PDB file of C-alpha atoms in Angstrom:
ATOM      1  CA  MET A  41     -15.578 -18.497 -30.935  1.00 51.00           C
ATOM      2  CA  PRO A  42     -12.866 -19.617 -31.234  1.00 55.00           C
ATOM      3  CA  ASN A  43     -11.509 -22.609 -34.297  1.00 67.00           C
ATOM      4  CA  GLY A  44     -15.572 -22.294 -35.480  1.00 73.00           C
ATOM      5  CA  ARG A  45     -16.874 -23.751 -32.144  1.00 75.00           C
ATOM      6  CA  ALA A  46     -19.087 -21.668 -29.752  1.00 78.00           C
ATOM      7  CA  TYR A  47     -17.721 -21.692 -26.382  1.00 72.00           C
ATOM      8  CA  ASP A  48     -18.493 -24.029 -23.994  1.00 79.00           C
ATOM      9  CA  TYR A  49     -19.055 -23.865 -20.500  1.00 73.00           C
ATOM     10  CA  GLU A  50     -19.288 -27.842 -19.307  1.00 77.00           C
ATOM     11  CA  GLU A  51     -16.759 -28.844 -21.735  1.00 82.00           C
ATOM     12  CA  ALA A  52     -14.627 -26.494 -20.920  1.00 77.00           C
ATOM     13  CA  ILE A  53     -14.945 -27.135 -17.367  1.00 74.00           C
ATOM     14  CA  GLY A  54     -14.430 -31.261 -17.776  1.00 79.00           C
ATOM     15  CA  THR A  55     -10.950 -30.111 -19.724  1.00 82.00           C
ATOM     16  CA  ALA A  56      -9.830 -28.674 -16.481  1.00 80.00           C
ATOM     17  CA  ALA A  57     -11.243 -31.209 -13.783  1.00 80.00           C
ATOM     18  CA  ASP A  58      -7.698 -30.844 -12.425  1.00 87.00           C
ATOM     19  CA  ALA A  59      -7.163 -27.445 -12.651  1.00 89.00           C
ATOM     20  CA  ASP A  60      -5.658 -26.628  -9.373  1.00 92.00           C
ATOM     21  CA  PHE A  61      -7.044 -22.160 -10.119  1.00 93.00           C
ATOM     22  CA  PHE A  62      -9.316 -21.759 -12.979  1.00 90.00           C
ATOM     23  CA  ILE A  63      -9.423 -17.873 -14.626  1.00 90.00           C
ATOM     24  CA  ASP A  64     -12.670 -17.185 -16.140  1.00 89.00           C
ATOM     25  CA  TYR A  65     -13.456 -14.663 -18.429  1.00 87.00           C
ATOM     26  CA  ASP A  66     -17.515 -14.186 -17.958  1.00 90.00           C
ATOM     27  CA  PRO A  67     -18.033 -11.247 -15.363  1.00 93.00           C
ATOM     28  CA  MET A  68     -17.611 -12.343 -12.095  1.00 95.00           C
ATOM     29  CA  ALA A  69     -21.590 -11.736 -11.203  1.00 95.00           C
ATOM     30  CA  LEU A  70     -22.276 -13.789 -14.137  1.00 94.00           C
ATOM     31  CA  VAL A  71     -19.980 -16.317 -13.148  1.00 93.00           C
ATOM     32  CA  GLN A  72     -21.728 -16.288  -8.730  1.00 95.00           C
ATOM     33  CA  GLU A  73     -24.920 -17.552 -10.082  1.00 95.00           C
ATOM     34  CA  THR A  74     -23.531 -20.008 -12.044  1.00 92.00           C
ATOM     35  CA  LEU A  75     -23.119 -21.164  -9.038  1.00 93.00           C
ATOM     36  CA  ARG A  76     -26.283 -20.174  -7.711  1.00 94.00           C
ATOM     37  CA  ASP A  77     -27.984 -22.247  -9.594  1.00 94.00           C
ATOM     38  CA  ASP A  78     -26.229 -24.609 -11.335  1.00 89.00           C
ATOM     39  CA  ALA A  79     -24.446 -26.841  -8.426  1.00 88.00           C
ATOM     40  CA  ARG A  80     -22.540 -29.392 -10.003  1.00 85.00           C
ATOM     41  CA  MET A  81     -20.560 -26.098 -10.702  1.00 85.00           C
ATOM     42  CA  ASN A  82     -19.982 -26.186  -7.299  1.00 87.00           C
ATOM     43  CA  GLU A  83     -18.305 -29.719  -8.154  1.00 85.00           C
ATOM     44  CA  PHE A  84     -15.859 -27.945 -10.165  1.00 88.00           C
ATOM     45  CA  ARG A  85     -12.218 -27.768  -6.879  1.00 90.00           C
ATOM     46  CA  PRO A  86     -11.602 -24.167  -8.053  1.00 92.00           C
ATOM     47  CA  PHE A  87     -14.783 -22.904  -7.935  1.00 92.00           C
ATOM     48  CA  SER A  88     -15.859 -24.867  -4.170  1.00 92.00           C
ATOM     49  CA  GLU A  89     -12.132 -23.812  -2.605  1.00 93.00           C
ATOM     50  CA  GLY A  90     -12.917 -19.939  -4.591  1.00 93.00           C
ATOM     51  CA  ALA A  91      -9.412 -20.561  -6.042  1.00 94.00           C
ATOM     52  CA  PHE A  92     -10.213 -18.900  -9.133  1.00 94.00           C
ATOM     53  CA  ILE A  93     -10.853 -15.102 -10.518  1.00 94.00           C
ATOM     54  CA  ALA A  94     -13.463 -14.146 -12.900  1.00 93.00           C
ATOM     55  CA  GLY A  95     -13.655 -10.793 -14.442  1.00 91.00           C
ATOM     56  CA  VAL A  96     -14.723  -7.492 -12.744  1.00 91.00           C
ATOM     57  CA  ASP A  97     -18.371  -6.447 -13.423  1.00 89.00           C
ATOM     58  CA  ALA A  98     -18.659  -2.703 -13.537  1.00 90.00           C
ATOM     59  CA  SER A  99     -15.846  -2.239 -16.828  1.00 87.00           C
ATOM     60  CA  PHE A 100     -16.355  -6.151 -18.453  1.00 85.00           C
ATOM     61  CA  ASN A 101     -16.125  -4.834 -21.445  1.00 83.00           C
ATOM     62  CA  GLU A 102     -14.101  -2.076 -21.543  1.00 86.00           C
ATOM     63  CA  CYS A 103     -11.957  -4.601 -19.612  1.00 86.00           C
ATOM     64  CA  ARG A 104     -12.637  -7.267 -22.050  1.00 82.00           C
ATOM     65  CA  ALA A 105     -11.075  -5.250 -25.064  1.00 82.00           C
ATOM     66  CA  LYS A 106      -8.792  -3.486 -22.724  1.00 77.00           C
ATOM     67  CA  THR A 107      -6.741  -7.183 -21.981  1.00 74.00           C
ATOM     68  CA  TYR A 108      -6.149  -7.878 -25.159  1.00 76.00           C
ATOM     69  CA  LEU A 109      -3.877  -4.451 -25.918  1.00 83.00           C
ATOM     70  CA  ASP A 110      -2.914  -4.163 -22.067  1.00 85.00           C
ATOM     71  CA  VAL A 111      -1.241  -7.393 -21.611  1.00 87.00           C
ATOM     72  CA  ASP A 112       0.088  -6.304 -19.433  1.00 89.00           C
ATOM     73  CA  VAL A 113      -2.530  -5.176 -17.421  1.00 88.00           C
ATOM     74  CA  LEU A 114      -3.836  -8.988 -17.728  1.00 88.00           C
ATOM     75  CA  ILE A 115      -0.839 -10.394 -16.653  1.00 92.00           C
ATOM     76  CA  ARG A 116      -0.514  -8.375 -13.413  1.00 92.00           C
ATOM     77  CA  ASP A 117      -4.477  -8.879 -12.110  1.00 92.00           C
ATOM     78  CA  PHE A 118      -3.337 -12.966 -13.292  1.00 92.00           C
ATOM     79  CA  ALA A 119      -0.485 -13.017 -11.060  1.00 94.00           C
ATOM     80  CA  VAL A 120      -2.619 -10.708  -7.939  1.00 94.00           C
ATOM     81  CA  GLY A 121      -5.445 -13.810  -8.315  1.00 92.00           C
ATOM     82  CA  LEU A 122      -3.131 -17.033  -8.594  1.00 92.00           C
ATOM     83  CA  ALA A 123      -0.768 -15.150  -5.529  1.00 94.00           C
ATOM     84  CA  PRO A 124      -2.510 -13.189  -3.785  1.00 92.00           C
ATOM     85  CA  GLY A 125       0.462 -13.477  -0.458  1.00 94.00           C
ATOM     86  CA  LEU A 126       2.409 -11.969  -2.989  1.00 96.00           C
ATOM     87  CA  PHE A 127       1.101  -8.480  -3.638  1.00 95.00           C
ATOM     88  CA  PRO A 128      -0.845  -7.862   0.033  1.00 95.00           C
ATOM     89  CA  GLY A 129      -3.888  -5.046  -0.771  1.00 94.00           C
ATOM     90  CA  GLU A 130      -3.394  -5.280  -4.235  1.00 93.00           C
ATOM     91  CA  GLN A 131      -7.114  -6.154  -6.205  1.00 91.00           C
ATOM     92  CA  GLY A 132      -7.341  -6.923 -10.158  1.00 90.00           C
ATOM     93  CA  THR A 133      -8.098  -3.900 -13.071  1.00 89.00           C
ATOM     94  CA  CYS A 134     -10.272  -6.131 -15.207  1.00 89.00           C
ATOM     95  CA  PHE A 135     -10.473  -9.539 -13.029  1.00 91.00           C
ATOM     96  CA  THR A 136     -11.667  -9.878  -9.459  1.00 91.00           C
TER      97      THR A 136
END
């Protein structure tokens, strides 16, 4: 709850309307469920083009804490997601 406000998913999408890439801190299963159940989310270009990463499902809670402590893991995952061609065969640790 940043600044005392609850996170608003739709507001975040609206704020990022012109984004080329999106980093979603939710687990990927939840993101996929949202995309399946709410057609409006597929109007957001990064989602419709698959230009996004989200948290791994298997170790989501561990990774959520880890990224605050091991910033190098977070930066590496972002780099792999943003430029997969520079990291052939690499997978993110906490984001997929």
